[in-house]
CSV table of C-alpha atoms in Angstrom, one decimal:
chain,number,residue,atom,x,y,z
P,20,MET,CA,152.6,-90.3,69.0
P,21,PRO,CA,154.5,-93.3,69.9
P,22,PRO,CA,155.8,-95.2,67.0
P,23,SER,CA,153.9,-98.6,65.5
P,24,ARG,CA,155.7,-101.1,63.6
P,25,ARG,CA,152.5,-101.7,61.4
P,26,ARG,CA,150.9,-98.0,61.5
P,27,VAL,CA,149.9,-96.7,57.8
P,28,VAL,CA,148.8,-93.3,57.2
P,29,VAL,CA,146.9,-92.5,54.5
P,30,THR,CA,147.0,-88.8,53.0
P,31,GLN,CA,144.8,-89.1,50.2
P,32,ARG,CA,141.1,-88.7,49.9
P,33,PHE,CA,138.8,-91.4,48.7
P,34,PHE,CA,140.4,-94.0,50.1
P,35,ASP,CA,138.0,-97.1,50.0
P,36,GLN,CA,136.3,-99.8,52.4
P,37,ALA,CA,137.9,-102.8,51.1
P,38,THR,CA,141.6,-101.6,50.8
P,39,ILE,CA,141.0,-100.4,54.6
P,40,ASP,CA,139.7,-104.1,55.7
P,41,TYR,CA,142.9,-105.5,53.7
P,42,LEU,CA,145.2,-103.3,55.5
P,43,GLU,CA,143.7,-104.1,59.0
P,44,GLN,CA,143.7,-108.0,58.0
P,45,ALA,CA,147.4,-107.7,57.5
P,46,GLY,CA,147.6,-106.1,61.0
P,47,CYS,CA,148.0,-102.8,59.9
P,48,GLU,CA,146.5,-99.6,62.1
P,49,VAL,CA,145.2,-97.2,59.2
P,50,VAL,CA,145.1,-94.0,60.2
P,51,GLN,CA,143.5,-91.5,57.5
P,52,ALA,CA,144.5,-87.8,57.6
P,53,ASP,CA,142.0,-85.3,58.6
P,54,LEU,CA,142.4,-82.8,55.9
P,55,PRO,CA,139.8,-79.6,55.6
P,56,PRO,CA,137.4,-79.8,52.9
P,57,GLY,CA,139.1,-79.0,49.6
P,58,GLN,CA,142.8,-79.7,50.9
P,59,ALA,CA,144.9,-82.3,49.4
P,60,ASP,CA,148.2,-83.2,50.7
P,61,GLY,CA,149.9,-81.6,48.3
P,62,ASN,CA,149.2,-78.5,50.1
P,63,LEU,CA,150.2,-79.4,53.5
P,64,SER,CA,153.5,-77.9,54.9
P,65,HIS,CA,156.7,-79.8,56.3
P,66,ASP,CA,155.2,-79.4,59.7
P,67,GLU,CA,151.9,-80.7,59.0
P,68,LEU,CA,153.3,-83.8,57.4
P,69,VAL,CA,155.2,-84.6,60.1
P,70,ARG,CA,152.7,-84.0,62.5
P,71,HIS,CA,150.5,-86.5,60.3
P,72,LEU,CA,153.2,-89.2,60.1
P,73,ALA,CA,154.6,-89.4,63.5
P,74,GLY,CA,155.5,-93.0,64.0
P,75,ALA,CA,154.0,-94.3,60.9
P,76,ALA,CA,155.6,-97.1,59.4
P,77,GLY,CA,153.9,-96.8,56.0
P,78,TRP,CA,152.9,-93.9,54.2
P,79,ILE,CA,150.1,-93.9,51.2
P,80,VAL,CA,150.8,-90.6,49.5
P,81,GLY,CA,149.1,-88.5,46.9
P,82,HIS,CA,151.0,-85.0,45.7
P,83,ALA,CA,152.8,-84.3,48.9
P,84,ARG,CA,156.6,-83.4,48.2
P,85,VAL,CA,158.7,-86.0,49.8
P,86,THR,CA,161.6,-84.2,50.5
P,87,ARG,CA,164.7,-85.2,52.2
P,88,GLU,CA,164.2,-83.2,55.2
P,89,LEU,CA,160.8,-84.6,55.6
P,90,MET,CA,162.0,-88.2,55.4
P,91,ALA,CA,165.1,-87.6,57.9
P,92,ALA,CA,162.4,-86.2,60.3
P,93,LEU,CA,160.4,-89.7,60.2
P,94,PRO,CA,162.7,-92.5,61.4
P,95,ASP,CA,160.0,-94.8,61.7
P,96,LEU,CA,158.8,-94.4,58.3
P,97,ARG,CA,160.0,-97.7,56.0
P,98,ILE,CA,157.6,-97.3,52.9
P,99,VAL,CA,156.2,-94.2,50.9
P,100,SER,CA,153.8,-95.8,48.3
P,101,ARG,CA,152.3,-93.3,45.7
P,102,ARG,CA,148.6,-94.0,44.8
P,103,GLY,CA,149.7,-92.7,41.5
P,104,VAL,CA,152.7,-93.4,38.9
P,105,GLY,CA,154.3,-90.3,38.8
P,106,TYR,CA,157.3,-90.0,41.4
P,107,ASP,CA,158.3,-86.5,40.4
P,108,ARG,CA,158.1,-85.3,43.6
P,109,VAL,CA,160.0,-87.8,45.9
P,110,ASP,CA,163.6,-87.3,46.3
P,111,LEU,CA,164.2,-90.9,45.1
P,112,ALA,CA,168.2,-90.7,46.2
P,113,ALA,CA,167.2,-89.6,49.6
P,114,ALA,CA,165.1,-92.2,49.9
P,115,GLY,CA,167.8,-94.5,49.1
P,116,ASP,CA,170.2,-93.1,51.1
P,117,LEU,CA,167.7,-93.0,54.2
P,118,GLY,CA,167.0,-96.7,54.0
P,119,LYS,CA,163.5,-96.2,52.9
P,120,VAL,CA,161.5,-97.7,49.9
P,121,VAL,CA,159.3,-95.6,47.4
P,122,CYS,CA,156.6,-97.3,45.6
P,123,ILE,CA,154.3,-96.6,42.8
P,124,ALA,CA,151.0,-98.2,41.7
P,125,VAL,CA,151.6,-99.5,38.6
P,126,GLY,CA,148.4,-101.2,36.7
P,127,GLY,CA,145.9,-99.5,39.0
P,128,ASN,CA,144.9,-96.6,37.1
P,129,HIS,CA,146.1,-96.5,33.1
P,130,GLU,CA,142.6,-97.7,32.3
P,131,SER,CA,141.0,-94.7,33.8
P,132,VAL,CA,143.4,-92.1,32.2
P,133,ALA,CA,143.2,-93.5,29.1
P,134,ASP,CA,139.2,-93.2,29.3
P,135,HIS,CA,139.7,-89.8,30.3
P,136,THR,CA,142.0,-88.9,27.6
P,137,LEU,CA,139.7,-90.0,25.1
P,138,ALA,CA,137.0,-88.0,26.7
P,139,LEU,CA,139.1,-85.0,26.3
P,140,MET,CA,139.6,-85.4,22.7
P,141,LEU,CA,136.1,-85.8,21.8
P,142,ALA,CA,135.0,-83.1,24.2
P,143,VAL,CA,137.3,-80.5,22.8
P,144,GLY,CA,137.2,-81.9,19.0
P,145,HIS,CA,133.4,-81.5,19.4
P,146,ARG,CA,133.2,-78.3,21.0
P,147,PHE,CA,131.4,-79.3,23.8
P,148,ARG,CA,132.1,-76.4,26.2
P,149,GLU,CA,131.5,-73.7,23.6
P,150,THR,CA,128.1,-75.5,22.3
P,151,GLN,CA,126.5,-75.9,26.0
P,152,ALA,CA,127.5,-72.2,26.9
P,153,ARG,CA,126.1,-70.9,23.9
P,154,MET,CA,122.9,-72.9,24.6
P,155,ILE,CA,122.8,-71.7,28.2
P,156,GLY,CA,122.6,-68.0,26.7
P,157,GLY,CA,120.0,-69.2,24.5
P,158,ASP,CA,122.0,-69.7,21.2
P,159,TRP,CA,121.2,-73.0,19.5
P,160,SER,CA,123.3,-72.4,16.3
P,161,ILE,CA,125.0,-75.4,15.5
P,162,LEU,CA,129.0,-75.1,15.9
P,163,LEU,CA,130.9,-77.6,13.4
P,164,GLY,CA,133.1,-80.0,15.1
P,165,THR,CA,135.9,-82.4,14.2
P,166,ASP,CA,135.9,-86.4,14.0
P,167,LEU,CA,138.1,-88.8,15.8
P,168,TYR,CA,136.9,-91.2,13.4
P,169,ARG,CA,140.2,-92.1,10.8
P,170,LYS,CA,142.0,-89.2,12.1
P,171,THR,CA,145.9,-89.3,12.5
P,172,VAL,CA,146.6,-89.1,16.3
P,173,GLY,CA,150.3,-89.0,17.8
P,174,VAL,CA,151.0,-90.7,20.9
P,175,ILE,CA,154.2,-89.3,22.7
P,176,GLY,CA,155.0,-91.9,25.3
P,177,PRO,CA,154.1,-95.3,24.4
P,178,GLY,CA,154.1,-96.8,28.2
P,179,ARG,CA,150.8,-98.3,29.7
P,180,ILE,CA,148.7,-95.2,29.3
P,181,GLY,CA,149.9,-94.7,26.1
P,182,ARG,CA,149.1,-98.1,24.7
P,183,SER,CA,145.8,-98.2,26.6
P,184,VAL,CA,144.8,-95.3,24.4
P,185,VAL,CA,146.1,-96.7,21.6
P,186,GLN,CA,143.9,-99.6,22.0
P,187,ARG,CA,141.1,-97.5,22.3
P,188,LEU,CA,141.7,-95.7,19.4
P,189,ALA,CA,141.2,-98.7,17.0
P,190,GLY,CA,137.6,-98.4,17.6
P,191,PHE,CA,137.9,-94.9,15.9
P,192,GLU,CA,140.1,-96.7,13.1
P,193,ALA,CA,142.6,-93.7,13.6
P,194,GLU,CA,146.1,-94.1,12.3
P,195,VAL,CA,148.4,-93.9,15.5
P,196,LEU,CA,151.9,-92.6,15.3
P,197,VAL,CA,154.0,-93.2,18.3
P,198,HIS,CA,156.8,-91.4,19.8
P,199,GLY,CA,159.4,-92.3,22.6
P,200,GLY,CA,161.0,-95.5,24.4
P,201,SER,CA,162.6,-97.9,22.0
P,202,PRO,CA,160.7,-99.2,18.8
P,203,ASP,CA,158.8,-102.2,19.2
P,204,ALA,CA,158.3,-104.2,16.1
P,205,GLY,CA,156.2,-106.7,17.8
P,206,TYR,CA,153.7,-104.5,19.1
P,207,ALA,CA,154.0,-102.0,16.5
P,208,ALA,CA,152.6,-105.2,14.1
P,209,ARG,CA,150.3,-106.4,16.5
P,210,SER,CA,148.6,-102.7,17.0
P,211,GLY,CA,149.4,-101.2,13.9
P,212,VAL,CA,151.1,-98.2,15.2
P,213,THR,CA,154.2,-96.4,13.4
P,214,TRP,CA,157.3,-95.1,15.3
P,215,VAL,CA,158.1,-91.7,14.2
P,216,ASP,CA,160.5,-88.8,15.1
P,217,LEU,CA,158.7,-86.4,17.2
P,218,ASP,CA,158.7,-83.6,14.0
P,219,GLU,CA,156.7,-86.0,11.9
P,220,LEU,CA,154.3,-86.5,14.7
P,221,LEU,CA,153.7,-82.9,15.5
P,222,VAL,CA,153.4,-82.3,11.4
P,223,ARG,CA,151.0,-85.3,10.8
P,224,SER,CA,149.0,-85.7,13.7
P,225,ASP,CA,145.4,-84.2,14.0
P,226,TYR,CA,145.6,-85.1,17.9
P,227,VAL,CA,148.5,-85.1,19.9
P,228,THR,CA,148.2,-86.8,23.4
P,229,ILE,CA,151.1,-86.9,25.8
P,230,HIS,CA,151.9,-89.7,28.0
P,231,ALA,CA,155.4,-89.5,29.0
P,232,PRO,CA,157.2,-89.1,32.2
P,233,LEU,CA,158.3,-86.0,33.4
P,234,THR,CA,162.0,-85.6,33.3
P,235,PRO,CA,164.8,-83.0,32.5
P,236,GLU,CA,164.9,-84.5,29.0
P,237,THR,CA,161.0,-84.3,28.6
P,238,ARG,CA,160.3,-81.0,30.2
P,239,PHE,CA,158.7,-78.6,27.8
P,240,ILE,CA,158.6,-81.2,25.1
P,241,ILE,CA,155.9,-79.1,24.0
P,242,ASP,CA,157.0,-75.9,23.3
P,243,ALA,CA,156.3,-72.7,21.1
P,244,GLY,CA,158.4,-74.7,18.3
P,245,ALA,CA,156.5,-77.4,18.7
P,246,LEU,CA,153.3,-75.9,18.8
P,247,ALA,CA,154.1,-73.9,15.6
P,248,ARG,CA,155.0,-77.4,13.7
P,249,MET,CA,151.5,-78.7,14.8
P,250,LYS,CA,148.5,-78.7,12.0
P,251,PRO,CA,146.3,-75.2,12.5
P,252,ALA,CA,143.4,-77.8,13.0
P,253,ALA,CA,144.9,-80.0,15.4
P,254,PHE,CA,144.3,-80.5,19.1
P,255,LEU,CA,146.4,-81.1,21.8
P,256,ILE,CA,146.0,-83.2,24.8
P,257,ASN,CA,148.0,-83.5,28.0
P,258,THR,CA,146.7,-86.1,31.0
P,259,ALA,CA,150.6,-86.7,31.8
P,260,ARG,CA,152.2,-83.8,34.0
P,261,GLY,CA,152.6,-80.2,34.1
P,262,GLY,CA,155.6,-79.2,33.0
P,263,LEU,CA,155.8,-81.3,29.7
P,264,VAL,CA,153.9,-78.5,27.7
P,265,ASP,CA,155.1,-74.6,28.1
P,266,ASP,CA,152.0,-73.6,29.2
P,267,ALA,CA,152.5,-69.8,28.2
P,268,ALA,CA,153.6,-71.1,24.6
P,269,LEU,CA,150.4,-73.2,24.8
P,270,LEU,CA,147.9,-70.1,25.7
P,271,ASP,CA,149.8,-67.8,23.0
P,272,ALA,CA,149.3,-70.7,20.4
P,273,LEU,CA,145.7,-71.2,21.4
P,274,ARG,CA,144.6,-67.3,21.3
P,275,ASN,CA,146.8,-67.1,18.0
P,276,GLY,CA,144.8,-70.0,16.2
P,277,VAL,CA,148.6,-71.7,15.8
P,278,ILE,CA,146.5,-74.8,16.6
P,279,ALA,CA,142.7,-75.7,17.1
P,280,GLY,CA,142.1,-76.5,21.0
P,281,ALA,CA,143.5,-78.5,23.9
P,282,GLY,CA,142.2,-80.8,26.4
P,283,LEU,CA,144.0,-80.5,29.7
P,284,ASP,CA,144.1,-82.2,33.1
P,285,VAL,CA,147.6,-80.7,34.4
P,286,PHE,CA,149.0,-77.7,34.6
P,287,LEU,CA,152.5,-76.1,35.1
P,288,SER,CA,150.8,-74.5,38.2
P,289,GLU,CA,150.6,-77.3,40.0
P,290,ALA,CA,154.3,-77.6,40.6
P,291,ASP,CA,155.0,-73.8,40.3
P,292,PRO,CA,152.6,-71.4,41.3
P,293,ALA,CA,154.0,-68.3,39.4
P,294,PHE,CA,151.8,-69.6,36.6
P,295,LYS,CA,148.6,-69.5,38.1
P,296,PRO,CA,147.5,-66.6,36.1
P,297,VAL,CA,148.4,-68.6,32.8
P,298,THR,CA,146.2,-71.4,34.2
P,299,GLN,CA,143.4,-69.0,34.8
P,300,ALA,CA,143.9,-67.9,31.3
P,301,LEU,CA,144.0,-71.0,29.7
P,302,LEU,CA,140.5,-71.9,31.5
P,303,GLU,CA,138.8,-69.2,30.4
P,304,LEU,CA,139.6,-70.0,26.7
P,305,PRO,CA,136.5,-71.3,24.7
P,306,ASN,CA,138.8,-73.8,23.0
P,307,VAL,CA,139.9,-75.3,26.0
P,308,ILE,CA,138.2,-78.3,28.0
P,309,ALA,CA,140.1,-78.9,31.2
P,310,THR,CA,139.7,-81.1,34.4
P,311,PRO,CA,141.7,-80.7,37.9
P,312,HIS,CA,144.2,-83.3,37.5
P,313,SER,CA,141.7,-85.7,37.9
P,314,GLY,CA,142.2,-88.0,35.0
P,315,ALA,CA,142.7,-91.3,37.5
P,316,SER,CA,139.9,-90.3,39.5
P,317,SER,CA,137.2,-92.7,38.9
P,318,ARG,CA,135.9,-94.9,41.4
P,319,GLU,CA,137.1,-98.1,39.8
P,320,GLY,CA,140.6,-96.6,39.2
P,321,LEU,CA,141.1,-95.2,42.8
P,322,ASP,CA,139.9,-98.3,44.0
P,323,ARG,CA,142.4,-100.3,42.1
P,324,THR,CA,145.2,-97.7,42.8
P,325,ASN,CA,144.5,-98.1,46.7
P,326,MET,CA,144.9,-101.4,46.7
P,327,VAL,CA,147.8,-101.7,44.8
P,328,ALA,CA,149.5,-99.2,47.0
P,329,ALA,CA,148.5,-101.1,50.0
P,330,ARG,CA,149.8,-104.4,48.7
P,331,CYS,CA,152.9,-102.6,48.2
P,332,VAL,CA,152.7,-101.2,51.9
P,333,VAL,CA,152.2,-104.8,53.4
P,334,ALA,CA,155.0,-106.3,51.4
P,335,VAL,CA,157.5,-104.2,53.0
P,336,LEU,CA,156.2,-104.2,56.4
P,337,ASP,CA,156.3,-107.8,56.3
P,338,GLY,CA,160.2,-107.8,55.3
P,339,GLY,CA,159.1,-109.0,51.8
P,340,ASP,CA,159.6,-107.4,48.3
P,341,PRO,CA,156.7,-105.5,46.5
P,342,PRO,CA,156.0,-106.0,42.5
P,343,ALA,CA,159.4,-105.0,41.1
P,344,GLU,CA,157.6,-102.7,38.4
P,345,CYS,CA,156.3,-100.9,41.3
P,346,VAL,CA,159.6,-100.2,43.1
P,347,VAL,CA,161.2,-96.7,42.2
P,348,ALA,CA,164.0,-96.7,45.3
P,349,ASP,CA,164.8,-99.2,47.7
P,350,GLY,CA,167.4,-97.9,50.5
P,351,ARG,CA,166.9,-101.7,52.2
P,352,LYS,CA,169.4,-102.9,49.6
P,353,GLY,CA,172.3,-100.5,50.7
């Protein structure tokens, strides 16, 4: 395929027409990868990605691994724009070395993920899965659930998503404990949260929800020791990244009543297939509510995130700068 200065390849599903129109009006040729049903770009091999991206100047990507080898094989590629905010699958150092720009879609999906987080809290606390399964089998007996109202909720990672969760928890009159980042006295006073260390958060919280980035420092921030410090009646929610939680330790804790339940949108097996049996075992537990990394996948959230990613692409192809908060690597600056 011959190169095109304005060719933009989209390897994500659910790319809305309004965003396509915006790119085309900006002089871009939009090519949507024709993926088989049920396949995401994270399943594409290096050779398949090279084939899809040949001649592209811009790439709007989902969960594909963006390696040094891949970027080196795509000399026309100027910008990798993630429809999302995580970038642990992108080799940022390589992007800088190879003169590429890497952007994330900051501000597009945090409200959707926050909604999803509260949904998981309510679903696992009120035992929706267990109740419906019993009803399907003809058992309409009542299982006692756990309120979110006036409970203590620990938020690990007070970024955009974490703070959107805090905002929603105000309606439940929850006491909110926060861990991570630099304590912000002004935000704490306005929102009524309290910054605490991780141990205090774990010991005191009825619900623990994780919204931290995955880094070497945060990997397995919830391990067997952390789970043992939580209340036996507490619930763990993870809508951030697989790898923040030691899923094998979580499985053991749930089986043995160390904690009461979990709401999970992400799994360690997404990055490490060796953990697929652990994921499957978690999915089969009655006290687990699970979704397939779909927290950001509302119609509205995807439309917003598509547009943020597209605006970053156009800015770079026009020779300008995307919003500073969206840029995680800029190899143009040497």
